Coordinates of C-alpha atoms in Angstrom, one line a residue:
X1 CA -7.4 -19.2 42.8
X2 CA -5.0 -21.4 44.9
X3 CA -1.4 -20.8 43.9
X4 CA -1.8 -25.4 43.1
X5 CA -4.3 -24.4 40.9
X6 CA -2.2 -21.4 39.2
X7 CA 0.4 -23.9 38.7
X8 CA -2.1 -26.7 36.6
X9 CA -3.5 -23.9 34.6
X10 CA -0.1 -22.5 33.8
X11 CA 0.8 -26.4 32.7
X12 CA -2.3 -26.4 30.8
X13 CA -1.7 -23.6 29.1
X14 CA 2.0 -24.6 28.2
X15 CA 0.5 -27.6 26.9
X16 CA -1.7 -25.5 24.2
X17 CA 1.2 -22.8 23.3
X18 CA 3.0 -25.9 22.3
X19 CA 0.5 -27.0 19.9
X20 CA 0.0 -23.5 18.9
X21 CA 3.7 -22.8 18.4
X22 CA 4.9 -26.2 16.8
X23 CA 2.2 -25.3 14.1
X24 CA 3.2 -22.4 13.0
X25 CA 7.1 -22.8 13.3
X26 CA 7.0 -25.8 10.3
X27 CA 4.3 -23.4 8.3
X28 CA 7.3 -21.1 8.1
X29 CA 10.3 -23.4 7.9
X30 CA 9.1 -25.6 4.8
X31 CA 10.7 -23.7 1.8
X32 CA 14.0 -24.6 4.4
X33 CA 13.3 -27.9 4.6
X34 CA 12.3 -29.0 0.6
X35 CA 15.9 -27.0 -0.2
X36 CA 18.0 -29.3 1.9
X37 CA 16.1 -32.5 1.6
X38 CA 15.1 -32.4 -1.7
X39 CA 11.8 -33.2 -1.6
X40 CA 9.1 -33.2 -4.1
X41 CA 5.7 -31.0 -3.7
X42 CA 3.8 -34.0 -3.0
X43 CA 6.0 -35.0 -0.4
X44 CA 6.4 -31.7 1.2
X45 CA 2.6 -31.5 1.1
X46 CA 2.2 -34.7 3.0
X47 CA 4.8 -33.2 5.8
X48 CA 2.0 -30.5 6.6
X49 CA -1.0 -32.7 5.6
X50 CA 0.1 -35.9 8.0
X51 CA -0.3 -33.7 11.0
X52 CA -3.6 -32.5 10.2
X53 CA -5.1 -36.2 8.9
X54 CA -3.4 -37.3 12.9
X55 CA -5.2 -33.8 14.9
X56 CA -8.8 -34.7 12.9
X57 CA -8.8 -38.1 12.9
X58 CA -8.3 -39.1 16.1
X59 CA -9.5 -36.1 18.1
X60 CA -13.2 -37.6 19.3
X61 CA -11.5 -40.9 20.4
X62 CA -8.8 -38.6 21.9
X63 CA -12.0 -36.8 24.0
X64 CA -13.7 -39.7 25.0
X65 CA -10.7 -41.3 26.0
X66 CA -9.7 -38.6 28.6
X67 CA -13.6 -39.4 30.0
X68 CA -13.0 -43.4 30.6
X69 CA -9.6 -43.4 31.0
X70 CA -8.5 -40.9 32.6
X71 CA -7.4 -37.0 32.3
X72 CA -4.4 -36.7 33.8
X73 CA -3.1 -40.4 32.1
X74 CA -4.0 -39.1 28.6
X75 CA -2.5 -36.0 28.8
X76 CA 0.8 -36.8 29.9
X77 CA 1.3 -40.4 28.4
X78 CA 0.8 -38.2 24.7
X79 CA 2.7 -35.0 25.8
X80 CA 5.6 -38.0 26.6
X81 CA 5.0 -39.4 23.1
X82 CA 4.9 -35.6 21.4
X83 CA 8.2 -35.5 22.9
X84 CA 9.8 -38.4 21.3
X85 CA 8.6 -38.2 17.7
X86 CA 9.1 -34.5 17.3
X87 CA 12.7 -35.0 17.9
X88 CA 12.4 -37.8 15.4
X89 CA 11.7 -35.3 13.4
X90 CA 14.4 -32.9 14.1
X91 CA 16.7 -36.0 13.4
X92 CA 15.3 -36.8 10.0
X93 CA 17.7 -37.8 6.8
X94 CA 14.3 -38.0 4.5
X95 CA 10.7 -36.9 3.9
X96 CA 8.9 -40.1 4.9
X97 CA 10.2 -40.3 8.4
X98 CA 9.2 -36.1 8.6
X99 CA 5.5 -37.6 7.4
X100 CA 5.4 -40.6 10.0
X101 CA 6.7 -38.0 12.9
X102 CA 4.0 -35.4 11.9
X103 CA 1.1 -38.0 11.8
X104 CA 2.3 -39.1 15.0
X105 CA 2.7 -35.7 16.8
X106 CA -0.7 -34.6 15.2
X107 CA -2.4 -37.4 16.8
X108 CA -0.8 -37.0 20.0
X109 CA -2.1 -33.8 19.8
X110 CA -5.6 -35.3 19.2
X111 CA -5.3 -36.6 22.9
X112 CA -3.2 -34.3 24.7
X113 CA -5.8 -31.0 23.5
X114 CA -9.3 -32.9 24.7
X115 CA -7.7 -34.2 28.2
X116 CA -6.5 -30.6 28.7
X117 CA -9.4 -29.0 28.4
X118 CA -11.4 -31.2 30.7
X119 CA -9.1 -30.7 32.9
X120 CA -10.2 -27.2 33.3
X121 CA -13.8 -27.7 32.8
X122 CA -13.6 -30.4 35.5
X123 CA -11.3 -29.1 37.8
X124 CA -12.2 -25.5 38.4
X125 CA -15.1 -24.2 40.3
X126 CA -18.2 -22.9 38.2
X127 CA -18.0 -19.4 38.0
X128 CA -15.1 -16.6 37.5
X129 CA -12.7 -19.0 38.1
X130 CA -13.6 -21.6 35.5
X131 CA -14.6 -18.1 33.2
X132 CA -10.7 -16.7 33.5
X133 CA -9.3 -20.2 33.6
X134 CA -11.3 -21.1 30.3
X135 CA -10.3 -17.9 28.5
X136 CA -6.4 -17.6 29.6
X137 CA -6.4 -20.9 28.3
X138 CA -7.9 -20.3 24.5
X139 CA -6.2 -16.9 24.6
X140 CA -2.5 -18.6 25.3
X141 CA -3.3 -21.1 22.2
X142 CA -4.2 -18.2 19.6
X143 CA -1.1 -16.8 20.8
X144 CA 1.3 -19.5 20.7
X145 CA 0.4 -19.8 17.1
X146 CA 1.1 -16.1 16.4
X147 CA 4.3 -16.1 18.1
X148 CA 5.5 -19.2 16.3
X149 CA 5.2 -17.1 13.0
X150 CA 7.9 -15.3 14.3
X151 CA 10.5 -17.7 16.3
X152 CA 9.6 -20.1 13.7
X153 CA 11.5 -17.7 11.4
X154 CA 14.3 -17.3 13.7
X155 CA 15.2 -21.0 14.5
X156 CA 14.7 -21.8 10.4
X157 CA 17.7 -19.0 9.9
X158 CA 19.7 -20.6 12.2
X159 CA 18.8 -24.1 10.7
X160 CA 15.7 -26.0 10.6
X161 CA 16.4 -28.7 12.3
X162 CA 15.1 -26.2 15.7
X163 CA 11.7 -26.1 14.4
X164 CA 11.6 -29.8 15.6
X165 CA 14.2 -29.6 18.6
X166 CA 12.6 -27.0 20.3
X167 CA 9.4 -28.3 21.0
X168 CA 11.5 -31.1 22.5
X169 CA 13.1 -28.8 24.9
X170 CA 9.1 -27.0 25.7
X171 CA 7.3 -30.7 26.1
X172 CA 10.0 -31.4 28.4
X173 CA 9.1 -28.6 30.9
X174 CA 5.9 -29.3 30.4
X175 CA 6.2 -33.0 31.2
X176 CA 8.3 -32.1 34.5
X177 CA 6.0 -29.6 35.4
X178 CA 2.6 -31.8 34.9
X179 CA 3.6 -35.2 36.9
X180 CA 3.5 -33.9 40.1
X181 CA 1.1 -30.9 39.7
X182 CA -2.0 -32.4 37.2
X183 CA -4.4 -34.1 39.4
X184 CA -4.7 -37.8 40.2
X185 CA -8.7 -37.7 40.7
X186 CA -9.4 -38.2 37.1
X187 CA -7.7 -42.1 37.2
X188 CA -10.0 -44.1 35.3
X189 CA -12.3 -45.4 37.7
X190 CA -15.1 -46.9 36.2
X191 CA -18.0 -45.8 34.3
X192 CA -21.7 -46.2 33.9
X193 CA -23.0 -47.2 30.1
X194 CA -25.6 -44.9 29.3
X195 CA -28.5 -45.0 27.0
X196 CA -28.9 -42.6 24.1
X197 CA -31.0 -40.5 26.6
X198 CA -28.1 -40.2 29.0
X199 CA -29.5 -42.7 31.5
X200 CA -27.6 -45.2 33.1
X201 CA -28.4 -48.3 31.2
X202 CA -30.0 -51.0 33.0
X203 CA -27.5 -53.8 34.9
X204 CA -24.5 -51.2 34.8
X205 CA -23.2 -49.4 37.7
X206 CA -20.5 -46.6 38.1
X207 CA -17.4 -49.3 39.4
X208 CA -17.3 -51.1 36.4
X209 CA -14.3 -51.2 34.4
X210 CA -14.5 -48.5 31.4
X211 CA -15.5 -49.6 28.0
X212 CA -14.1 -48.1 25.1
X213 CA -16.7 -48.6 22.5
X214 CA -14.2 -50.1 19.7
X215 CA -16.4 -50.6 16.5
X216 CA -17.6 -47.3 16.8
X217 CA -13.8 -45.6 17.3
X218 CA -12.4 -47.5 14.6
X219 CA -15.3 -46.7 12.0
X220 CA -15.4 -42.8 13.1
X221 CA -11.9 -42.3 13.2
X222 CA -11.5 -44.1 9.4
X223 CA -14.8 -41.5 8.8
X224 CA -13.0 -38.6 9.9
X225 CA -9.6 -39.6 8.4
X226 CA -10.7 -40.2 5.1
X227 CA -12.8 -37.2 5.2
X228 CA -9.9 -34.7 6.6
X229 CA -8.2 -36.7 3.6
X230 CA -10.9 -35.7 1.2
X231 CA -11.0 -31.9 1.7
X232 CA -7.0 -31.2 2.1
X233 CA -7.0 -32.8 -1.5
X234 CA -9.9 -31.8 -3.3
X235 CA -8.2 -29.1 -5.1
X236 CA -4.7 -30.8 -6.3
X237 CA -6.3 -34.8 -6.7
X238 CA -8.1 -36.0 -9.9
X239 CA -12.3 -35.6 -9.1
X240 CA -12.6 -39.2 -9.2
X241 CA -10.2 -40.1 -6.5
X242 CA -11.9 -36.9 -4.4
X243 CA -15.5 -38.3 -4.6
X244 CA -13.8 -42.2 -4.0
X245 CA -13.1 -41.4 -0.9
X246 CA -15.5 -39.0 -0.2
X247 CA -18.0 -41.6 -0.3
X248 CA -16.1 -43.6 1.5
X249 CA -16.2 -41.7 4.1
X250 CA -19.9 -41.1 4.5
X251 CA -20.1 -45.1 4.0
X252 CA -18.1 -45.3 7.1
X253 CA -19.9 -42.5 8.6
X254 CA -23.4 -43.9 8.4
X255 CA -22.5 -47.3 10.0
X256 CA -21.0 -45.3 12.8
X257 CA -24.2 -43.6 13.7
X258 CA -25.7 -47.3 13.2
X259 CA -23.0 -48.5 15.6
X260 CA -23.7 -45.9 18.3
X261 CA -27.7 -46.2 18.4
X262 CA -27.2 -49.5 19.2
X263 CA -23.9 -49.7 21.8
X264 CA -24.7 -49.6 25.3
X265 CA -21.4 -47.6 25.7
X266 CA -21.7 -45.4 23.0
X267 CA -18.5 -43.4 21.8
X268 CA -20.6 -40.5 21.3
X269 CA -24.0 -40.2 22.9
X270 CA -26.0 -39.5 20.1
X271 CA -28.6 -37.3 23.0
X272 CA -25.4 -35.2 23.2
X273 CA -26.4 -32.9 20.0
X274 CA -29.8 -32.2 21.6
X275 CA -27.9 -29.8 23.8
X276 CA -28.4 -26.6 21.4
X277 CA -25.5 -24.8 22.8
X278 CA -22.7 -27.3 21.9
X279 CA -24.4 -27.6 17.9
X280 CA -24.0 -23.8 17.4
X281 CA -20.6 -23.4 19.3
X282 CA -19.1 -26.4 17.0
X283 CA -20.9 -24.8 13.5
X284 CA -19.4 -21.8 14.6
X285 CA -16.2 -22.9 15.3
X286 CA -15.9 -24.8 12.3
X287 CA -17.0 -21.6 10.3
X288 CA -14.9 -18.8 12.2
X289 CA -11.6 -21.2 11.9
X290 CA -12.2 -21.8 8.6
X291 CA -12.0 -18.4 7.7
X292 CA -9.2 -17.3 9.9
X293 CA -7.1 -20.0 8.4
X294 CA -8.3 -19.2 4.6
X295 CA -7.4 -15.3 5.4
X296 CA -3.8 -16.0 6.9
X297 CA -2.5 -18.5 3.9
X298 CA -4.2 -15.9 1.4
X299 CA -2.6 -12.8 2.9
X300 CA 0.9 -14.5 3.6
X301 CA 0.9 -15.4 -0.3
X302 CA -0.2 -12.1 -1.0
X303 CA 3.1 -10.8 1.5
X304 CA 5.4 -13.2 0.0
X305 CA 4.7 -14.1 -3.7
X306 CA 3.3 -10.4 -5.1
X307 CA 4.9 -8.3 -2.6
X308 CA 8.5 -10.4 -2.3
X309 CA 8.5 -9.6 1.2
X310 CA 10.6 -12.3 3.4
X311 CA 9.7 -15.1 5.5
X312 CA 10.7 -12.6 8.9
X313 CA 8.9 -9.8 7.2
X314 CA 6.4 -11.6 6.7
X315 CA 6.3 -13.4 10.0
X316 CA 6.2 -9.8 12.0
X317 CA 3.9 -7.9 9.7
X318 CA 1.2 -11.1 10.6
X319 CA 2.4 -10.8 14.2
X320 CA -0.4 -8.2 14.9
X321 CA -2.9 -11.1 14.5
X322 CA -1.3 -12.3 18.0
X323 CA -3.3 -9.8 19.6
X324 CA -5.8 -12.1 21.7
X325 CA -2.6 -13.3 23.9
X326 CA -3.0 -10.3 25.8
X327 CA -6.4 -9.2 25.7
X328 CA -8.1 -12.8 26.2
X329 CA -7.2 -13.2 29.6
X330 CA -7.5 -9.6 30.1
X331 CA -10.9 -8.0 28.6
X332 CA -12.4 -10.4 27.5
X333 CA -13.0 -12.3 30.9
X334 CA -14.6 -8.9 31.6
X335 CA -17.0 -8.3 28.4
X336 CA -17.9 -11.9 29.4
X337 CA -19.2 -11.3 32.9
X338 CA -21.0 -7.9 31.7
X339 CA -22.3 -9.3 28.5
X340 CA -22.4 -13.1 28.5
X341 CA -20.8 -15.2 25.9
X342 CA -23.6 -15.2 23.3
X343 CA -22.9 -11.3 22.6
X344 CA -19.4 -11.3 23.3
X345 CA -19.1 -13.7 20.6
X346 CA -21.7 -12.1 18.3
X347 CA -19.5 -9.4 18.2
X348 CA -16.0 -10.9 17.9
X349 CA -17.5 -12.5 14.6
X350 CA -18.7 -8.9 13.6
X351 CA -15.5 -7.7 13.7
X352 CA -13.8 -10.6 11.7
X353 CA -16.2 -9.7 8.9
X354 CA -15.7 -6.2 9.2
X355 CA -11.8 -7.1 8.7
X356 CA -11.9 -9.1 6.1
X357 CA -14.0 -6.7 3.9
X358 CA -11.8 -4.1 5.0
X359 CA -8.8 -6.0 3.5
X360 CA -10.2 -6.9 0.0
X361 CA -8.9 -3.7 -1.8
X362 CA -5.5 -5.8 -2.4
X363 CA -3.0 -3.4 -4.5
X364 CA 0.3 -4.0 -5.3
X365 CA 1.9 -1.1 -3.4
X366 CA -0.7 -1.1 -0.7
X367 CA 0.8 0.2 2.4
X368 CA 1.0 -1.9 5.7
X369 CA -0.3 0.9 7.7
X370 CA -3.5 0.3 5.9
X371 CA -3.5 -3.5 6.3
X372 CA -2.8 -3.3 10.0
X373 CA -6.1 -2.3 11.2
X374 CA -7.5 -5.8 9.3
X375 CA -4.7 -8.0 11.2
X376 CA -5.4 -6.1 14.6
X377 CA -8.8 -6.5 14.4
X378 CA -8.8 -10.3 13.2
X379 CA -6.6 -10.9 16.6
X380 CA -9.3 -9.1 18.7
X381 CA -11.9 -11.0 17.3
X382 CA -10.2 -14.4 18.3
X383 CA -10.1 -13.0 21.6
X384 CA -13.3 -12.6 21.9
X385 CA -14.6 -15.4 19.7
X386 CA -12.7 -18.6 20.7
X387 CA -12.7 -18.6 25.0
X388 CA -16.3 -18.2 24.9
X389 CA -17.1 -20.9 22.3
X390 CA -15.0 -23.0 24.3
X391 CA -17.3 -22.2 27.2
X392 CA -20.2 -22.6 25.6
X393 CA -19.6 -25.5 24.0
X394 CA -18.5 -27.0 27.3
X395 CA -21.3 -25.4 29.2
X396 CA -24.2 -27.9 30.3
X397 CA -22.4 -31.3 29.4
X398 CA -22.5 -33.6 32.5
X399 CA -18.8 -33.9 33.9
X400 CA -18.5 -37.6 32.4
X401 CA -18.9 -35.8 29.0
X402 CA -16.7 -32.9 29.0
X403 CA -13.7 -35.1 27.2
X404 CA -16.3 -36.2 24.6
X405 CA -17.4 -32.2 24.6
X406 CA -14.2 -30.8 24.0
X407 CA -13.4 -33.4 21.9
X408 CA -15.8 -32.8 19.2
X409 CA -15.4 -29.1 19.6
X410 CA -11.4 -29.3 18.3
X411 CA -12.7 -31.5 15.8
X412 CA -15.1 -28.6 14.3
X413 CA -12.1 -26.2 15.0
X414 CA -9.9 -28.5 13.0
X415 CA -12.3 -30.0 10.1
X416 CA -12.8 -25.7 9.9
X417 CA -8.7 -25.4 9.1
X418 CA -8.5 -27.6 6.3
X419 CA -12.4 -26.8 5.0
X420 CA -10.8 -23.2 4.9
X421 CA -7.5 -23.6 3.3
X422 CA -8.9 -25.9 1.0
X423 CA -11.5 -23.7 0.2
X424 CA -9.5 -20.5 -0.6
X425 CA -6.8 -22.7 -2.3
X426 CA -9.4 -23.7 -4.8
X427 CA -10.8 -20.4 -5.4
X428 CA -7.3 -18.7 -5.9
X429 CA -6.2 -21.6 -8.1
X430 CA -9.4 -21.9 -10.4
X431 CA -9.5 -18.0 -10.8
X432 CA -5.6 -17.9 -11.2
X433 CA -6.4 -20.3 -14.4
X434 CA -8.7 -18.3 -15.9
X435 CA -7.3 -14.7 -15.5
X436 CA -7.1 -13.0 -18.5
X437 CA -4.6 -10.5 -17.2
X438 CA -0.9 -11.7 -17.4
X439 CA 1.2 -12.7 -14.2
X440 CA 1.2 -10.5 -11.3
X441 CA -2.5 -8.6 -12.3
X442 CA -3.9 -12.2 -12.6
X443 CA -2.7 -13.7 -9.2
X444 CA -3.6 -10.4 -7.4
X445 CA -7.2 -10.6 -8.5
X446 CA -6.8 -14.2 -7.8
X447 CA -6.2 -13.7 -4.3
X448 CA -8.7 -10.9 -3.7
X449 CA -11.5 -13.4 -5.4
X450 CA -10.2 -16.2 -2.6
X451 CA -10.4 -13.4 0.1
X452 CA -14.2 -13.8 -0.1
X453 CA -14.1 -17.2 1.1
X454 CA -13.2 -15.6 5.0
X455 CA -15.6 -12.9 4.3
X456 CA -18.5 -15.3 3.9
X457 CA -17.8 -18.1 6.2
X458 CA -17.9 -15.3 8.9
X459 CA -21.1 -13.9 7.8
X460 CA -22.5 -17.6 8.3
X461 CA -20.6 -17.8 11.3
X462 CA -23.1 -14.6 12.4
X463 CA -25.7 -16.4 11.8
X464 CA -25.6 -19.5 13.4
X465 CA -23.9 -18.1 16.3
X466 CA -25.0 -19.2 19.7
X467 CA -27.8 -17.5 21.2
X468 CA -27.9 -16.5 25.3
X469 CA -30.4 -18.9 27.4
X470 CA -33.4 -18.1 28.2
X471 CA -34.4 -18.6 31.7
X472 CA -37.8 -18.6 32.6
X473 CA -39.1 -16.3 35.2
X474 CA -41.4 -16.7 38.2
X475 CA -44.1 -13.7 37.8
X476 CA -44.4 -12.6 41.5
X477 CA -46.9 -9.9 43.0
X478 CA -45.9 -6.6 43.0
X479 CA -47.0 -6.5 46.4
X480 CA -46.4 -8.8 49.3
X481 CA -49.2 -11.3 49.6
X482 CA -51.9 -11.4 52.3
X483 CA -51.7 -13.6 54.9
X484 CA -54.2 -16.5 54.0
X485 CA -57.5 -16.4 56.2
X486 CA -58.6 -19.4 55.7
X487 CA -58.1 -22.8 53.2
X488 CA -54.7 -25.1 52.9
X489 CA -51.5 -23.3 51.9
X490 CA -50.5 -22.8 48.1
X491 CA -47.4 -25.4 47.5
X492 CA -45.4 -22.5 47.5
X493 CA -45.8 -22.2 50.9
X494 CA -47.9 -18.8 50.7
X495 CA -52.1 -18.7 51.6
X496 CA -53.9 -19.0 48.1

């Protein structure tokens, strides 16, 4: 790998700790922010929930505008934009303006994540060095998530305020770092409209200018909006509002698959889900995210409401999670090239579900040298488990795709966060309600009931993991083939 090429991965890779980090640093600083603020649940709930409706919303039109516009242009224009808001935030007197500079950063996020990616997919060679550069990559996100636990702790000490300014101070670098090193061959130049096939349509060739297909991104992004909307709500909105706009959503849904059957420049190619390998990576995403998130806002309740531990206690005792930072880009690159990505994944999601079963006997004095082999082995499994889906979700998508790829891969991964908090949330709080057994007994078997939720989703996750290709084999003599005597050649350039 060039040392130019070190430099755009390592630019890359800031890019996703960012994300990674700026998540987890508000996760921790909230109970800061409603003290000094004031503000009400519902309002402190939007503050976390604006980030995610930006992230899922607008993460497909994020993808396929890195394919017609540009890579390089819809990384950096949204990394500048990041920038800006989240020190809006930092500057913020009142709730609402924290909600408008959440849904703002999350849906720059929505851009800058897709463009990234393709970045890699596009602009590294086929082979180790894509394999390393893929997984360093994934590996650095996991991690900048797992460290902001911790410095997210540290700055809200100090005052909150640098949960917001430092992400300033990272994009910056990152920004400075990116203009003159991310690649100018991705400018938009043109694009061929393809039928639902993948074949050029007729009368279109590749110098035209590109064509954002605009009924279909304003119906899926209102789809995926409203549904994002629908599930971080479901447990603490009345049922009827829930199914309102639940069907709204899969009103809006439908006529976006009508829209895209019939555009020449489809948003998304419908022919794209024929490729079997994207499907299972995305289901599997979706289903190994949605337990990882429903395990960590279980066991950090667990930490901090039954056990009283603090928010820095708390933030290193979870810090074992953070284990795939180092062993992404360094075994599992390895385990890849011995074992393929099919099994390596196969097992990383074996070893989630052994982890989570191994951390439902919840007590109240358990000891944390018996939790820490769970949290360990939940971090090794998102070593091995989230590089190769990204791989493999990437993996036979024509280059003019791979925006639209990764695109609709971070939106399984995200749909998966909210499906899983959501999900756990529910249990916890309909078994909390029924518990016969007064305060602390109650919650605790609350909390082990909503512990299942992980459990299962990884044992779907098993399931519908992807499989390795099968490639077909030419059957050849075990001995070398006479010379033919007599007759015309065989096509295969052999005597028959």
């Amino acid at each position: 790998m060039s040392g130019r090429s070190r430099g755009v991965l390592l630019v890359l890779c800031g890019a996703i700790f960012l994300e990674g980090v700026d998540v987890a640093m508000l996760n921790v600083a909230l109970p800061s922010i409603r003290a000094e603020l004031g503000l009400s649940t519902g309002v402190l709930q939007w503050v976390m929930s604006a980030y995610v409706l930006g992230y899922g919303g607008f993460m497909l039109l994020g993808g396929r505008a890195a394919d017609l516009f540009g890579r390089r242009r819809m990384f950096l224009l949204p990394l500048a934009v990041f920038l800006v808001f989240s020190g809006l935030g930092g500057l913020a007197g009142d709730g609402w303006t924290l909600v408008l500079a959440r849904f703002v950063t999350g849906t720059c996020a929505a851009f800058l994540m897709p463009a990234g990616l393709s970045v890699i997919t596009t602009g590294f060679p086929a082979g180790r060095q894509r394999t390393t550069a893929l997984l360093v990559y994934s590996g650095t996100g996991g991690g900048g998530f797992s460290v902001g636990l911790v410095v997210g702790g540290l700055l809200t000490a100090a005052d909150w305020r640098w949960v917001f300014f430092a992400p300033v101070v990272l994009a910056a670098l990152i920004l400075a770092a990116g203009l003159p090193l991310i690649p100018r061959t991705e400018e938009a130049r043109g694009t061929e409209e393809v039928r639902t096939d993948g074949t050029p349509a007729a009368g279109t060739t590749a110098g035209r200018r590109p064509r954002l297909d605009l009924p279909g991104a304003v119906t899926v992004t209102a789809a995926i909006l409203l549904f994002v909307l629908t599930v971080e709500r479901a447990t603490h909105a009345p049922p009827v509002q829930t199914l309102a706009t639940l069907a709204a959503s899969l009103v809006l849904l439908l006529a976006f698959v009508l829209i895209e059957h019939r555009s020449p420049a489809p948003l998304v190619r419908p022919g794209i889900f024929r490729t079997r390998s994207l499907v299972r990576a995305n289901l599997t995403g979706l289903l190994f995210t949605a337990g990882f998130f429903g395990f960590q806002f279980i066991a950090v309740l667990y930490l901090r409401e039954l056990r009283g531990w603090s928010t820095l206690r708390t933030s290193f005792a979870m810090l074992a999670m953070g284990a795939d930072v180092v062993l992404a880009p360094l075994l599992t690159p390895r385990l890849v090239r011995r074992f393929g990505t099919a099994r390596v994944i196969l097992g990383g999601l074996l070893l989630a579900a052994v982890a989570y079963a191994a951390f439902l006997p919840l007590g109240m004095d358990r000891a944390y040298a018996a939790m820490f082999p769970s949290l360990l082995l939940i971090g090794v499994a998102f070593a091995l488990v989230h590089g190769p889906l990204t791989m493999t979700a990437t993996d036979g998508v024509a280059e003019r795709e791979q925006g639209l790829a990764a695109g609709l891969l971070y939106t399984s991964l995200q749909f998966g966060a909210a499906l899983g908090l959501s999900a756990a949330t529910a249990v916890a709080t309909a078994v909390a309600g029924a518990a016969t057994a007064p305060g602390d007994a109650g919650l605790l078997t609350a909390y082990r009931t909503a512990l299942l939720v992980p459990l299962l989703t990884a044992v779907l996750a098993v399931l519908l993991s992807p499989r390795e290709r099968r490639r077909r084999r030419r059957l050849r003599p075990l001995t070398p083939p006479k010379p033919a005597l007599c007759g015309p050649a065989a096509p295969d350039g052999r005597g028959e």
